[in-house]
Short mmCIF file of C-alpha atoms and ligand atoms in Angstrom, two decimals:
data_model
loop_
_atom_site.label_atom_id
_atom_site.label_comp_id
_atom_site.label_asym_id
_atom_site.label_seq_id
_atom_site.Cartn_x
_atom_site.Cartn_y
_atom_site.Cartn_z
CA MET A 1 119.17 92.43 122.57
CA SER A 2 117.60 89.34 121.12
CA THR A 3 117.17 86.68 123.75
CA LEU A 4 116.19 83.03 123.63
CA VAL A 5 115.04 81.51 126.93
CA PHE A 6 115.18 77.72 127.15
CA LEU A 7 112.06 76.64 129.03
CA GLU A 8 112.29 73.48 131.10
CA HIS A 9 109.09 71.54 131.79
CA HIS A 10 108.13 68.72 134.07
CA GLU A 11 104.98 66.59 134.19
CA GLY A 12 103.16 68.83 131.71
CA GLU A 13 103.99 72.14 133.41
CA LEU A 14 106.58 74.75 132.58
CA GLN A 15 109.00 75.02 135.47
CA LYS A 16 108.63 77.98 137.76
CA ASP A 17 112.34 78.88 137.55
CA SER A 18 112.30 78.94 133.75
CA LEU A 19 109.29 81.26 133.82
CA GLY A 20 111.10 83.51 136.31
CA VAL A 21 114.07 83.74 133.93
CA LEU A 22 111.69 84.48 131.05
CA GLY A 23 110.10 87.30 133.05
CA LYS A 24 113.55 88.75 133.80
CA ALA A 25 114.49 88.61 130.11
CA ALA A 26 111.29 90.49 129.26
CA GLN A 27 112.19 93.15 131.86
CA LEU A 28 115.64 93.60 130.34
CA GLY A 29 113.98 94.45 127.03
CA GLY A 30 114.65 93.65 123.39
CA GLU A 31 113.13 90.72 121.57
CA VAL A 32 112.39 87.81 123.85
CA SER A 33 111.67 84.34 122.48
CA ALA A 34 111.31 81.04 124.25
CA LEU A 35 112.07 77.47 123.27
CA ILE A 36 110.04 74.53 124.51
CA ALA A 37 111.51 71.19 123.53
CA GLY A 38 109.86 67.86 124.26
CA SER A 39 107.15 65.50 123.09
CA GLY A 40 103.50 66.61 123.32
CA VAL A 41 104.51 70.05 124.58
CA GLU A 42 102.76 72.35 122.11
CA ARG A 43 99.99 73.28 124.54
CA LEU A 44 102.58 74.81 126.90
CA ALA A 45 103.32 77.61 124.42
CA SER A 46 100.45 79.89 125.52
CA GLN A 47 101.76 79.82 129.10
CA ALA A 48 105.13 81.09 127.88
CA GLY A 49 103.37 84.04 126.22
CA ARG A 50 101.72 85.01 129.49
CA PHE A 51 105.11 85.16 131.19
CA GLY A 52 106.86 87.44 128.71
CA ALA A 53 107.77 85.61 125.48
CA ALA A 54 106.80 87.44 122.29
CA LYS A 55 107.56 84.33 120.26
CA VAL A 56 107.65 80.69 121.28
CA TYR A 57 109.51 78.07 119.28
CA VAL A 58 108.09 74.63 119.90
CA ALA A 59 110.26 71.63 119.13
CA ASP A 60 107.71 68.86 119.52
CA ASP A 61 109.03 65.47 118.56
CA PRO A 62 109.03 61.96 120.03
CA ALA A 63 112.84 62.09 119.76
CA LEU A 64 112.75 64.75 122.48
CA GLU A 65 110.61 62.70 124.87
CA ALA A 66 113.49 61.58 127.11
CA PRO A 67 115.15 64.36 129.12
CA LEU A 68 118.51 63.96 127.35
CA PRO A 69 120.68 66.98 126.61
CA GLN A 70 122.25 66.43 123.17
CA PRO A 71 119.03 66.51 121.08
CA ARG A 72 118.15 69.76 122.89
CA VAL A 73 121.59 71.16 122.07
CA ASP A 74 120.89 70.40 118.36
CA VAL A 75 117.56 72.21 118.42
CA SER A 76 118.88 75.21 120.40
CA ALA A 77 122.03 75.56 118.26
CA ASP A 78 119.94 75.49 115.10
CA LEU A 79 117.68 78.29 116.40
CA VAL A 80 120.62 80.44 117.50
CA ARG A 81 122.36 80.04 114.13
CA ARG A 82 119.19 80.58 112.13
CA TYR A 83 117.82 83.63 113.97
CA GLY A 84 121.02 85.10 115.41
CA PHE A 85 120.04 85.29 119.09
CA ASP A 86 122.75 87.19 120.96
CA THR A 87 121.73 85.84 124.40
CA VAL A 88 120.52 82.43 125.56
CA LEU A 89 119.25 82.04 129.13
CA PHE A 90 118.53 78.93 131.19
CA GLY A 91 117.07 78.42 134.67
CA ALA A 92 119.55 75.96 136.19
CA THR A 93 118.49 72.32 136.49
CA VAL A 94 120.42 69.08 136.05
CA LEU A 95 119.22 68.92 132.42
CA THR A 96 119.71 72.58 131.48
CA ALA A 97 123.22 72.61 132.94
CA ASP A 98 124.10 69.88 130.42
CA VAL A 99 122.25 71.59 127.57
CA ALA A 100 123.93 74.96 128.28
CA ALA A 101 127.38 73.38 128.48
CA GLY A 102 126.78 71.45 125.27
CA LEU A 103 125.50 74.56 123.50
CA ALA A 104 128.51 76.58 124.66
CA ALA A 105 130.82 73.94 123.20
CA ARG A 106 128.83 73.66 119.98
CA LEU A 107 128.71 77.43 119.36
CA ASP A 108 132.11 78.19 120.88
CA ALA A 109 130.27 80.61 123.15
CA GLY A 110 130.92 81.88 126.68
CA LEU A 111 128.74 80.48 129.46
CA ASN A 112 128.36 82.19 132.84
CA TRP A 113 126.71 79.96 135.41
CA ASP A 114 125.16 80.29 138.86
CA LEU A 115 124.02 83.85 138.18
CA VAL A 116 121.78 85.51 140.75
CA ASP A 117 121.04 88.66 138.74
CA LEU A 118 121.22 90.13 135.27
CA THR A 119 121.34 93.85 134.48
CA GLN A 120 122.05 96.14 131.55
CA GLU A 121 124.90 98.55 132.17
CA ASN A 122 125.71 101.10 129.46
CA GLY A 123 124.04 98.82 126.95
CA LYS A 124 126.04 95.79 128.08
CA LEU A 125 124.62 92.70 129.73
CA VAL A 126 126.15 92.12 133.17
CA GLY A 127 125.65 89.03 135.30
CA LYS A 128 126.08 88.77 139.05
CA ARG A 129 127.35 85.60 140.67
CA PRO A 130 128.45 84.60 144.14
CA ALA A 131 132.13 83.78 144.66
CA LEU A 132 134.47 82.71 147.46
CA ASP A 133 131.93 80.35 149.04
CA ASP A 134 129.13 82.86 148.52
CA THR A 135 130.78 85.50 150.69
CA VAL A 136 131.02 88.09 147.88
CA TYR A 137 129.24 88.85 144.63
CA VAL A 138 131.15 89.50 141.44
CA ASP A 139 130.03 91.05 138.17
CA VAL A 140 130.67 88.92 135.12
CA GLY A 141 130.40 89.59 131.40
CA TRP A 142 130.94 87.92 128.06
CA LYS A 143 133.66 88.54 125.50
CA SER A 144 131.61 87.39 122.53
CA GLU A 145 128.12 86.54 121.35
CA PRO A 146 126.00 84.57 121.84
CA ARG A 147 126.14 85.07 125.60
CA LEU A 148 124.96 82.01 127.51
CA ALA A 149 123.85 82.09 131.13
CA LEU A 150 122.54 79.63 133.70
CA ILE A 151 120.54 81.29 136.46
CA ARG A 152 120.63 79.86 139.97
CA THR A 153 117.49 78.05 141.17
CA GLY A 154 114.88 80.23 142.87
CA THR A 155 116.43 83.53 141.70
CA PHE A 156 113.57 85.16 139.78
CA GLU A 157 109.87 84.88 140.60
CA PRO A 158 107.67 84.43 137.52
CA VAL A 159 105.68 87.58 136.72
CA GLU A 160 102.68 87.42 134.40
CA SER A 161 102.80 90.12 131.77
CA GLY A 162 99.68 88.89 130.03
CA GLY A 163 100.68 88.81 126.35
CA ASP A 164 99.93 86.33 123.61
CA ALA A 165 102.96 84.77 121.97
CA GLU A 166 103.41 83.97 118.33
CA VAL A 167 104.01 80.22 118.13
CA GLU A 168 106.31 78.67 115.55
CA GLN A 169 107.36 75.07 115.09
CA ALA A 170 111.11 74.60 115.43
CA GLU A 171 112.77 72.14 113.13
CA VAL A 172 114.00 68.99 114.85
CA GLN A 173 117.00 67.73 112.94
CA LEU A 174 119.25 65.70 115.12
CA GLU A 175 122.93 64.93 114.65
CA GLU A 176 123.66 61.23 114.55
CA PHE A 177 125.93 61.46 117.57
CA SER A 178 123.15 63.18 119.52
CA THR A 179 120.89 60.16 119.29
CA GLN A 180 123.38 57.64 120.61
CA ALA A 181 122.42 57.99 124.28
CA LYS A 182 119.22 56.18 125.28
CA MET A 183 117.17 56.65 128.41
CA ILE A 184 116.96 53.17 129.95
CA GLU A 185 114.91 53.97 132.99
CA GLN A 186 113.48 56.98 134.74
CA ALA A 187 112.28 56.89 138.32
CA HIS A 188 110.52 59.60 140.25
CA GLU A 189 110.73 59.87 143.95
CA GLU A 190 107.27 59.76 145.53
CA SER A 191 106.71 62.65 147.84
CA GLU A 192 103.83 64.06 149.81
CA GLY A 193 103.04 67.74 150.32
CA PRO A 194 104.64 70.75 148.61
CA SER A 195 108.18 70.74 147.20
CA ILE A 196 110.76 72.92 148.95
CA GLU A 197 110.87 75.26 145.94
CA ASP A 198 107.13 76.00 146.23
CA ALA A 199 106.43 75.64 149.95
CA ASP A 200 105.36 78.61 152.08
CA VAL A 201 106.69 76.82 155.14
CA ILE A 202 109.90 74.81 155.35
CA VAL A 203 111.14 72.85 158.35
CA ALA A 204 114.82 72.00 157.94
CA GLY A 205 116.90 69.51 159.85
CA GLY A 206 120.64 69.54 160.52
CA ARG A 207 123.27 67.40 162.20
CA GLY A 208 121.85 68.43 165.59
CA LEU A 209 119.12 65.83 164.97
CA GLY A 210 121.69 63.26 165.99
CA GLY A 211 120.66 60.56 163.50
CA PRO A 212 118.48 59.86 160.45
CA GLU A 213 115.68 58.38 162.57
CA ASN A 214 115.12 61.79 164.15
CA PHE A 215 114.10 63.30 160.81
CA ALA A 216 110.68 62.04 161.90
CA LEU A 217 110.58 65.07 164.23
CA VAL A 218 111.18 67.38 161.28
CA GLU A 219 108.63 65.59 159.11
CA GLU A 220 105.96 65.66 161.82
CA LEU A 221 106.42 69.38 162.39
CA ALA A 222 106.40 70.09 158.64
CA LYS A 223 103.20 68.05 158.29
CA ALA A 224 101.49 69.93 161.10
CA LEU A 225 102.35 73.19 159.32
CA GLY A 226 101.51 71.96 155.81
CA GLY A 227 105.13 72.58 154.87
CA ALA A 228 108.06 70.84 153.21
CA VAL A 229 111.17 69.25 154.69
CA ALA A 230 114.68 70.52 153.93
CA ALA A 231 118.14 69.46 155.07
CA THR A 232 121.70 70.70 155.40
CA ARG A 233 124.57 69.31 153.40
CA ALA A 234 126.04 67.71 156.52
CA VAL A 235 123.05 65.40 156.85
CA VAL A 236 122.71 64.80 153.11
CA ASP A 237 126.40 63.83 152.93
CA ALA A 238 125.85 61.52 155.90
CA GLY A 239 123.03 59.82 153.98
CA TRP A 240 120.33 60.86 156.46
CA TYR A 241 118.18 62.63 153.89
CA PRO A 242 118.06 62.86 150.05
CA TYR A 243 120.02 65.49 148.14
CA ALA A 244 116.78 66.85 146.62
CA ALA A 245 116.05 68.40 150.03
CA GLN A 246 119.44 70.11 150.43
CA VAL A 247 119.34 73.87 150.88
CA GLY A 248 122.41 76.01 150.36
CA GLN A 249 125.29 76.82 148.09
CA THR A 250 125.44 73.37 146.53
CA GLY A 251 121.74 72.67 147.02
CA LYS A 252 118.59 74.68 146.44
CA THR A 253 117.84 78.32 147.09
CA VAL A 254 114.49 78.72 148.81
CA SER A 255 112.41 81.65 149.96
CA PRO A 256 109.42 80.42 152.00
CA LYS A 257 107.41 82.70 154.27
CA LEU A 258 108.58 80.69 157.28
CA TYR A 259 111.82 78.68 157.67
CA ILE A 260 112.27 76.65 160.84
CA ALA A 261 115.82 75.37 161.37
CA LEU A 262 116.23 72.45 163.77
CA GLY A 263 119.76 71.66 164.90
CA ILE A 264 121.41 73.73 162.16
CA SER A 265 124.53 75.76 162.95
CA GLY A 266 123.93 78.37 160.22
CA ALA A 267 127.10 78.00 158.12
CA ILE A 268 127.45 80.58 155.34
CA GLN A 269 126.96 77.86 152.71
CA HIS A 270 123.59 77.00 154.24
CA LYS A 271 122.61 80.61 154.88
CA VAL A 272 122.95 81.62 151.20
CA GLY A 273 120.25 79.12 150.29
CA MET A 274 117.63 80.28 152.79
CA GLN A 275 118.42 83.88 153.77
CA GLY A 276 115.61 85.12 151.51
CA SER A 277 113.01 83.43 153.78
CA GLY A 278 110.36 85.70 155.31
CA THR A 279 110.74 84.68 158.96
CA ILE A 280 113.57 82.46 160.18
CA VAL A 281 113.10 80.50 163.40
CA ALA A 282 116.07 78.59 164.82
CA ILE A 283 116.11 75.94 167.53
CA ASN A 284 119.65 75.16 168.64
CA LYS A 285 121.12 74.10 171.96
CA ASP A 286 124.20 76.32 171.48
CA ALA A 287 123.41 79.96 172.24
CA ASN A 288 126.50 80.98 170.23
CA ALA A 289 125.46 79.15 167.04
CA PRO A 290 125.89 81.49 164.04
CA ILE A 291 122.28 80.91 162.97
CA PHE A 292 121.13 83.13 165.83
CA ASP A 293 122.90 86.07 164.12
CA PHE A 294 120.36 86.04 161.31
CA ALA A 295 117.32 84.25 162.77
CA ASP A 296 114.25 86.38 163.51
CA LEU A 297 113.34 84.15 166.42
CA GLY A 298 115.77 81.95 168.29
CA VAL A 299 115.08 79.21 170.80
CA VAL A 300 118.06 77.94 172.79
CA GLY A 301 117.31 74.37 173.76
CA ASP A 302 117.18 70.70 172.86
CA LEU A 303 115.23 70.12 169.67
CA ALA A 304 114.30 66.60 170.79
CA GLN A 305 112.22 68.20 173.55
CA ILE A 306 110.98 71.31 171.77
CA ALA A 307 110.04 70.02 168.30
CA PRO A 308 107.52 67.36 169.45
CA LYS A 309 105.87 69.85 171.82
CA LEU A 310 105.55 72.39 169.00
CA THR A 311 104.02 69.74 166.75
CA GLU A 312 101.60 68.73 169.48
CA LEU A 313 100.49 72.34 170.05
CA LEU A 314 100.00 72.93 166.34
CA LYS A 315 97.96 69.74 165.98
CA ALA A 316 95.79 70.72 168.96
CA ARG A 317 95.16 74.13 167.37
CA SER A 318 94.08 72.77 164.04
C1 FAD G 401 131.95 74.37 149.03
C2 FAD G 401 130.96 74.05 150.13
C3 FAD G 401 129.63 73.97 149.81
C4 FAD G 401 128.69 73.69 150.81
N1 FAD G 401 127.36 73.65 150.48
C5 FAD G 401 126.45 73.50 151.45
C6 FAD G 401 125.04 73.54 151.18
O1 FAD G 401 124.60 73.65 150.05
N2 FAD G 401 124.20 73.40 152.22
C7 FAD G 401 124.60 73.25 153.52
O2 FAD G 401 123.75 73.15 154.42
N3 FAD G 401 125.91 73.19 153.80
C8 FAD G 401 126.84 73.30 152.81
N4 FAD G 401 128.15 73.20 153.12
C9 FAD G 401 128.53 72.72 154.46
C10 FAD G 401 128.50 73.80 155.53
O3 FAD G 401 129.75 74.46 155.57
C11 FAD G 401 128.22 73.19 156.91
O4 FAD G 401 129.18 72.20 157.18
C12 FAD G 401 126.84 72.56 157.06
O5 FAD G 401 125.84 73.46 156.63
C13 FAD G 401 126.62 72.21 158.53
O6 FAD G 401 125.43 71.50 158.64
P1 FAD G 401 124.65 71.44 160.03
O7 FAD G 401 124.27 72.82 160.44
O8 FAD G 401 123.59 70.42 159.86
O9 FAD G 401 125.72 70.79 161.01
P2 FAD G 401 126.65 71.41 162.18
O10 FAD G 401 127.44 72.56 161.66
O11 FAD G 401 127.35 70.26 162.73
O12 FAD G 401 125.59 71.99 163.21
C14 FAD G 401 124.76 71.22 164.01
C15 FAD G 401 124.11 72.16 165.00
O13 FAD G 401 123.16 71.44 165.76
C16 FAD G 401 123.20 71.92 167.10
N5 FAD G 401 122.69 70.85 167.96
C17 FAD G 401 123.30 69.68 168.32
N6 FAD G 401 122.49 68.94 169.07
C18 FAD G 401 121.34 69.65 169.24
C19 FAD G 401 120.12 69.41 169.93
N7 FAD G 401 119.90 68.27 170.59
N8 FAD G 401 119.15 70.37 169.89
C20 FAD G 401 119.35 71.54 169.21
N9 FAD G 401 120.49 71.82 168.54
C21 FAD G 401 121.47 70.87 168.53
C22 FAD G 401 124.65 72.27 167.35
O14 FAD G 401 124.75 73.22 168.38
C23 FAD G 401 125.07 72.81 165.99
O15 FAD G 401 124.95 74.21 165.93
C24 FAD G 401 129.11 73.47 152.13
C25 FAD G 401 130.46 73.55 152.44
C26 FAD G 401 131.38 73.83 151.46
C27 FAD G 401 132.83 73.93 151.82
#
């Protein structure tokens, strides 16, 4: 197998998910290379070596400064054609989903997305992905090479394997049509505390909060625990909280040590995004809520009464 892993980076750091995918590729064996595309990104190459890449191609060019997909498709397609990679892996993000789709079209290659595992079976690469609203897992394969795959967020933890990678500059030759889109503006949401992908503690709020103003209860509790705030799709769809905080099938997959669910029913589509949490605590006024079937600790009661008391106790302790 000869694998190219597309490494996503943000604010001068390689993304944790990309590094997890790189580590998985190294475990699967064969030759593993990585591609880092951007402007001023050369110094990130050594990090990729530590996480399993034997070779790192660096496409460092001002034309790759903006996080636009088509120039990245050009660079990736050129590498695949030049060096004959049979597998190209991506940790799923908004940008990599576009790059992977563009690359699949450009190379007329098969793309399996939303994978939650990759294995070798009788010398063949097999992907695993959830289906039927995440109620079953199905094995998926590819009919041709190169095989392209997008791996679901939070699937593989990065594992340091300690090696030094050979670094090579990748040629940046862009198609005219790839340079037609321009980034007009980029805005970053200001946030305090850890992100939900990295947090050891997550406090999540659902429709049981009753209204957006009551997210203050979730935020206060998260703050007292040094944790991050998450939300269900119901409240994101209602505009109570931003999509970036959504956990579940169509949101993020998280695995904190502690997950506290406030006013969340525990629908399967939410469960699949947080079932990997160490300890799950649920506060819900309905004793028959499905979340109690998989919570480690359940409190039947009104969150408006319980959450502030919990926050108060935690503050008093610290
Ligand atoms: C294709 C598809 C994808 C989806 N993707 C996602 C996803 O990514 N993430 C996600 O979360 N959902 C997703 N959903 C939606 C999912 O099916 C549920 O509708 C959603 O998770 C419910 O959110 P909730 O628990 O906040 O609301 P509800 O199901 O309305 O639950 C609210 C809970 O709060 C409790 N409650 C009410 N008042 C109080 C109170 N005062 N104190 C304590 N408890 C109280 C109630 O007893 C109830 O159990 C998806 C659905 C589909 C079909």
